[in-house]
Coordinates of C-alpha atoms in Angstrom, one line a residue:
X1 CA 0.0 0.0 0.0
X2 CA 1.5 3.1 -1.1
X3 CA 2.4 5.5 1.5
X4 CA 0.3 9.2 1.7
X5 CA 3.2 10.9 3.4
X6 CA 5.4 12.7 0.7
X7 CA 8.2 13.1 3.0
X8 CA 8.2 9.1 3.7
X9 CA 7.8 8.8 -0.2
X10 CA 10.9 11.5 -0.8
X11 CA 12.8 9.3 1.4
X12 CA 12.5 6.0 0.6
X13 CA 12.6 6.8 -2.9
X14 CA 16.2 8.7 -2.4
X15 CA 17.4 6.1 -0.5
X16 CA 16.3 3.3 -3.0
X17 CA 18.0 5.3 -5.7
X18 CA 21.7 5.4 -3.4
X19 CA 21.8 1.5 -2.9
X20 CA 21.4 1.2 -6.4
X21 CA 23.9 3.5 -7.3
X22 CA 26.5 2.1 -4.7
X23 CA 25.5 -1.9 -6.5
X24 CA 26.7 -0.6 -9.8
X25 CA 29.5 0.7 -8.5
X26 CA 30.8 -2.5 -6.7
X27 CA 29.8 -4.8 -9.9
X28 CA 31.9 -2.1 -11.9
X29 CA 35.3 -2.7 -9.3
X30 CA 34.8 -6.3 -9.8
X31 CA 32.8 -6.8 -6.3
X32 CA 29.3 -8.0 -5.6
X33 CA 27.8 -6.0 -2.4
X34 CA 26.5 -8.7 0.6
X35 CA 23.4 -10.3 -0.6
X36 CA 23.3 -10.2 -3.8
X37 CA 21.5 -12.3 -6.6
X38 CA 24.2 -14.8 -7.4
X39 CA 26.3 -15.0 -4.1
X40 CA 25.0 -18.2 -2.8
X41 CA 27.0 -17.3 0.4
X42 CA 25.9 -13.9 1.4
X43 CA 23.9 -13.0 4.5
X44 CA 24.6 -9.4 4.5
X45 CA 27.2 -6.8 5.6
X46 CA 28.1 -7.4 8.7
X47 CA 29.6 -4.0 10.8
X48 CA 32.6 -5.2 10.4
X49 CA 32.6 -5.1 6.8
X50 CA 30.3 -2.3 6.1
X51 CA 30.8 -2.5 2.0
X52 CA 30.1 -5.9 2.2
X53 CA 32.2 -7.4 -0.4
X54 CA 32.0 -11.0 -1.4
X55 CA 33.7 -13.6 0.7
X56 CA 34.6 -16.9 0.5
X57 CA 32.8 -19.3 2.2
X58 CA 35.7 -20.7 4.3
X59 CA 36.3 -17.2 5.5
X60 CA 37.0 -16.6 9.1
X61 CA 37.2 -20.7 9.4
X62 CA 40.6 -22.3 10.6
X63 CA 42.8 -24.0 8.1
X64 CA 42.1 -27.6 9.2
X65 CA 38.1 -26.8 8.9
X66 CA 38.1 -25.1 4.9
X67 CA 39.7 -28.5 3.9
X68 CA 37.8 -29.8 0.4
X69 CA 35.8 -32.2 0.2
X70 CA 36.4 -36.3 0.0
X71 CA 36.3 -37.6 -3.6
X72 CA 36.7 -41.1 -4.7
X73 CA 39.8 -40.0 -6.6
X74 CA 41.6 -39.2 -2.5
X75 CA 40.7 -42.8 -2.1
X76 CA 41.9 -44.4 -4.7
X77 CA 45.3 -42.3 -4.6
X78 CA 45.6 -42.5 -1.2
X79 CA 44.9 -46.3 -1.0
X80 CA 47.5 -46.4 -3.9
X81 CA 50.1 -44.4 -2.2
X82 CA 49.7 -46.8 1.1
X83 CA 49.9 -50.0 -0.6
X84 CA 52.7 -48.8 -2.8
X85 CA 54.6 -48.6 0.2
X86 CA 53.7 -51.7 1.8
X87 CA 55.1 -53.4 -1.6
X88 CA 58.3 -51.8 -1.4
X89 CA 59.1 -52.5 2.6
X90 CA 58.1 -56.3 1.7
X91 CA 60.5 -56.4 -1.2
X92 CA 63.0 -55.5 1.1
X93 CA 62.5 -57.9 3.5
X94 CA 62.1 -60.6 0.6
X95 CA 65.7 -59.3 -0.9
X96 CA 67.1 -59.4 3.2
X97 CA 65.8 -62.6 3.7
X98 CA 67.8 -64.4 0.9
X99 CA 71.3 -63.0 2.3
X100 CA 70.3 -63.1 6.2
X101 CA 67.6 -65.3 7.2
X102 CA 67.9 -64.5 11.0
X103 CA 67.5 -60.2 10.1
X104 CA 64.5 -61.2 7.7
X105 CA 62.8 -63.0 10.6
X106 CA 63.5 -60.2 12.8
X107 CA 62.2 -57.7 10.3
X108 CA 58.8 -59.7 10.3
X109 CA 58.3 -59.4 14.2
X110 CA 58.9 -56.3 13.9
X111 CA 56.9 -55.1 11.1
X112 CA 54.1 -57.4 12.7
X113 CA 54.3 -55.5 16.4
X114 CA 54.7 -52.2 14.5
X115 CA 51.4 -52.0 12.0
X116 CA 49.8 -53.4 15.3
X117 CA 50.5 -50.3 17.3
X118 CA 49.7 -48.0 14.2
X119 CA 46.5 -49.3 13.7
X120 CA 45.4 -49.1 17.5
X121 CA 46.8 -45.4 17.2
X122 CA 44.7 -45.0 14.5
X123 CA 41.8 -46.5 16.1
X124 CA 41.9 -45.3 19.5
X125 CA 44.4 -42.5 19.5
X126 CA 41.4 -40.2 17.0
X127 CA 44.5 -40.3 14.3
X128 CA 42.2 -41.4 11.6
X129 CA 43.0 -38.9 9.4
X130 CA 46.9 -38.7 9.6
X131 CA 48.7 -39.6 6.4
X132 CA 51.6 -40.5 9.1
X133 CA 50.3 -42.7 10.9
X134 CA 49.1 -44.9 8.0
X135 CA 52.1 -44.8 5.8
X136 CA 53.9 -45.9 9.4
X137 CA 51.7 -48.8 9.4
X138 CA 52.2 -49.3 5.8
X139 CA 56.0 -49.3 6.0
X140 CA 55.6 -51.5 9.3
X141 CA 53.0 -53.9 7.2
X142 CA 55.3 -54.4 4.4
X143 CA 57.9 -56.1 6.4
X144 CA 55.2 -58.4 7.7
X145 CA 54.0 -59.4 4.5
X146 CA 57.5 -59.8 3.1
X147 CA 58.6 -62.2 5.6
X148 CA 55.7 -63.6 5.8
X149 CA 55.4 -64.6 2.2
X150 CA 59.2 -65.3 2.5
X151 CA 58.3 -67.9 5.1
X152 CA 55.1 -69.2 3.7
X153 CA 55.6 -69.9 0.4
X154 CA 59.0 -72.0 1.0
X155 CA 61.0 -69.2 -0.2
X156 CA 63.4 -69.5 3.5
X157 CA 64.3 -73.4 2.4
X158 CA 64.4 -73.0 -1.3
X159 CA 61.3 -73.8 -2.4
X160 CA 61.2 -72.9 -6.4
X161 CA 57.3 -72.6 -6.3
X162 CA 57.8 -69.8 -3.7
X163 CA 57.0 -67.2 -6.9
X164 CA 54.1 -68.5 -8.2
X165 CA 52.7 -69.0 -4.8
X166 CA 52.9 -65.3 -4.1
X167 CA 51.7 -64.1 -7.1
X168 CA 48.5 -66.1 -7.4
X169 CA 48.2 -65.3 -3.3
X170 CA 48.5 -61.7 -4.9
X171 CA 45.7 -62.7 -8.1
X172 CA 43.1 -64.2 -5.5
X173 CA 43.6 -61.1 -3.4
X174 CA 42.7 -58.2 -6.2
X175 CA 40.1 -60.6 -7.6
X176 CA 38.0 -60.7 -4.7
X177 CA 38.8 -57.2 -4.2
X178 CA 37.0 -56.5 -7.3
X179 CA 34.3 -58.9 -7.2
X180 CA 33.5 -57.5 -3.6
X181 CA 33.6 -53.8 -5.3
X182 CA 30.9 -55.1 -7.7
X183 CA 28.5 -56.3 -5.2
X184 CA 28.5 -53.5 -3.6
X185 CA 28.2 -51.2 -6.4
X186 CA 25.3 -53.3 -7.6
X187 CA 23.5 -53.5 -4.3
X188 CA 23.7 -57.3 -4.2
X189 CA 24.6 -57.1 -0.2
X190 CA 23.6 -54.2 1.4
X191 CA 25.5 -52.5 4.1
X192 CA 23.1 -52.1 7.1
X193 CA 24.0 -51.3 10.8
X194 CA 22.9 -55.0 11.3
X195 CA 25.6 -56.6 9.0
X196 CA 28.2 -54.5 10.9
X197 CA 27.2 -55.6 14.3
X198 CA 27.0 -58.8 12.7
X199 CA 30.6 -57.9 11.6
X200 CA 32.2 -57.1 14.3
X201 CA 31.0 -59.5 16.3
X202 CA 32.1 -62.5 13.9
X203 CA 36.0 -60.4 14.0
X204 CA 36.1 -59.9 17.5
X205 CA 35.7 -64.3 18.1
X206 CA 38.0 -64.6 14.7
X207 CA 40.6 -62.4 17.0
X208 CA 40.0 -64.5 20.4
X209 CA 40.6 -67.6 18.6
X210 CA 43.4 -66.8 17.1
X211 CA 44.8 -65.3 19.9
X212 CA 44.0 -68.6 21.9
X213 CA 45.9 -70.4 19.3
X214 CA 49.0 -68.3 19.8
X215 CA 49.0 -69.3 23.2
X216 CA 48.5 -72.3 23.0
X217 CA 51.3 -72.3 20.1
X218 CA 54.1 -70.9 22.2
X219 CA 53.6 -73.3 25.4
X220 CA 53.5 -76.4 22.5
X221 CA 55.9 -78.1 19.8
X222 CA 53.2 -77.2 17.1
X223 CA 51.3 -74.3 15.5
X224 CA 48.1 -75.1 17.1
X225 CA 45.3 -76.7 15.4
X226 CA 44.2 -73.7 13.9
X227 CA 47.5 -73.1 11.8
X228 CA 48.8 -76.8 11.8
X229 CA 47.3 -77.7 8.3
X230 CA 44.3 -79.8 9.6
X231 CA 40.8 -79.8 8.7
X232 CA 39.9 -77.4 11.5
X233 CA 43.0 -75.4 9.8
X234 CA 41.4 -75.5 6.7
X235 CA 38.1 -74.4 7.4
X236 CA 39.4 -71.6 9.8
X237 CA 41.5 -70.2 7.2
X238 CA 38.6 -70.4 4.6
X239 CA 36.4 -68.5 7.2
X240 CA 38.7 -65.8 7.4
X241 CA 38.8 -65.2 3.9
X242 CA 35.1 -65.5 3.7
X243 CA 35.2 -62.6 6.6
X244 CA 37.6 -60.7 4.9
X245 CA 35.7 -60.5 1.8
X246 CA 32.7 -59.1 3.5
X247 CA 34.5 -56.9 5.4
X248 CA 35.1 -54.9 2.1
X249 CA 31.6 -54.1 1.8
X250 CA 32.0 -52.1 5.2
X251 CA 34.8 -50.2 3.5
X252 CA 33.5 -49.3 0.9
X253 CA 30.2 -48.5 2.6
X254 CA 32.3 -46.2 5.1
X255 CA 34.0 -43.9 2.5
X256 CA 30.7 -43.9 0.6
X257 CA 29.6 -42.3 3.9
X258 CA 31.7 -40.1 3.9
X259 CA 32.0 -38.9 0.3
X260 CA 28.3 -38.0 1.0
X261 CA 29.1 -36.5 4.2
X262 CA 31.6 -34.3 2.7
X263 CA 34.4 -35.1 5.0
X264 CA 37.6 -33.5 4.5
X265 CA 39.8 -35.0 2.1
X266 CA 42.4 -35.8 4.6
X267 CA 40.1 -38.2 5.4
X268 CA 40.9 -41.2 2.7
X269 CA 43.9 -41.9 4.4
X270 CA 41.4 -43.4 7.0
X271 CA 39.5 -45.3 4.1
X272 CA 43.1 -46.3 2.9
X273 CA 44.2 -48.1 6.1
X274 CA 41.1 -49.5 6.8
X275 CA 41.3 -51.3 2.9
X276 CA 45.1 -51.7 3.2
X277 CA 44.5 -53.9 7.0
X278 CA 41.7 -55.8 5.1
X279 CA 43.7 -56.7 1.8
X280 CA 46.7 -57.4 3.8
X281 CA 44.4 -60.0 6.0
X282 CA 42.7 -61.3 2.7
X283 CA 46.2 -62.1 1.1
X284 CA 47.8 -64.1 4.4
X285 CA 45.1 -66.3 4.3
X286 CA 44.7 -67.1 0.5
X287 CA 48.8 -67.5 1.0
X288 CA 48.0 -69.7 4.5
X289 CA 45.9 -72.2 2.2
X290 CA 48.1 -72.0 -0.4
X291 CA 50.8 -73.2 1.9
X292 CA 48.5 -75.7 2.7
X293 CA 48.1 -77.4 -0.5
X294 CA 51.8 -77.0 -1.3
X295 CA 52.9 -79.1 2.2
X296 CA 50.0 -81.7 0.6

């Protein structure tokens, strides 16, 4: 309803006409004045900032906060970058373990203690996110896995099928990598918070019995029925694969979460331990029953 007051009318008119004049002058300096029509981030001038230039919208926010989003490309190079080093600390153990036995097997306990502690750091220690950490366990990892496919595959007495046993330990792993990826992509199992209780609970009585094997390993002559090449070896081993496999579909589920979430980027090098721990686990155990048929 249009104001009867001419004074009012003088005014707002006047006024109208200045904020108009000051918009054309900011578009013509190469700003955009607070609030306007294609600034999806503006919310007015604050007193501050009384012209009210355009800001970015980190502005103000800490450094660690205006990180950019997660993409499946972090991932991917990420999860590269981390396996890439666990391949190079295991070839170094392979090439020490062929001059000095006794440093190779030292290297193994070692690298097997080490990506231990790293990955309770990670877990428990809120370092998730730190490229250090997981390119620690990596570089610990890969001396497990070198010694442990030095020892394994009969490499440590000579054996000349040690080679192919490592790399078809190294074929099963990526292809059920990949055949995991596709049942997840095509919603074939889908990640619930049921399957991951589920999950968990099937890895924490995978863990005890191992761990109860150990024991009962070191105060014995043998491995323990569970790693002596038995029947109950056998189905152990195959259980753990079967576990590992499935445990891909929670990693993939959980950087899908957080791709969505838009979690800093700094973030994949979570994703990329938690697939490097899995693969690593996956490719033991195709190796174990590998070792298996071998001895057979």
């Amino acid at each position: 309803m249009k104001s009867s007051n001419p004074f009012m009318n003088s005014l707002t008119k006047a006024t109208a006409e200045s904020q108009r004049s000051q918009a054309m002058a900011y578009q013509q300096a190469g700003y955009a004045p607070s609030g306007a029509a294609g600034n999806p981030y503006a919310t007015g001038a604050p007193a501050a900032d009384p012209q009210g230039y355009r800001r970015s919208p980190n502005y103000g926010v800490p450094g660690a906060a205006s990180d950019r989003p997660m993409t499946v490309d972090d991932v991917v190079t990420k999860t590269g970058i981390t396996l890439a080093v666990i391949v190079v600390f295991a070839a170094v153990t392979l090439v020490v373990g062929a001059s000095n036995p006794g440093l190779a097997m030292g290297l193994t306990l070692v690298g097997a203690i080490g990506g231990f502690i790293a990955v309770l750091v990670s877990s428990f220690g809120r370092k998730y996110d730190s490229p250090v950490v997981t390119l620690i366990y990596a570089a610990f990892e890969g001396l497990f896995v070198g010694g442990f496919s030095w020892l394994l595959s009969g490499m440590a007495i000579g054996n000349s099928n040690a080679g192919a046993m490592i790399f078809q330990a190294i074929l099963g792993t990526v292809g059920v990598f990949v055949g995991m990826l596709v049942v997840y992509k095509t919603g074939a199992i889908r990640v619930t918070p049921k399957f991951n209780r589920i999950m968990i609970s099937a890895l924490i009585g995978v863990c005890v019995l191992a761990l109860g094997n150990l024991v009962f390993a070191l105060f014995s002559d043998g491995a323990g029925p569970l790693r002596d090449g038995g029947p109950i070896a056998w189905i152990f081993s195959l259980v753990c694969i079967g576990l590992a496999a499935m445990s891909f579909l929670s990693d993939f589920d959980n950087a899908d979460q957080l791709i969505r979430a838009g979690a800093p980027s700094k973030m994949a090098w979570g994703v990329a331990l938690g697939l490097a721990v899995t693969l690593v686990w996956l490719y033991t155990e195709i190796l174990r029953i590998l070792s298996y048929l071998n001895n057979d």
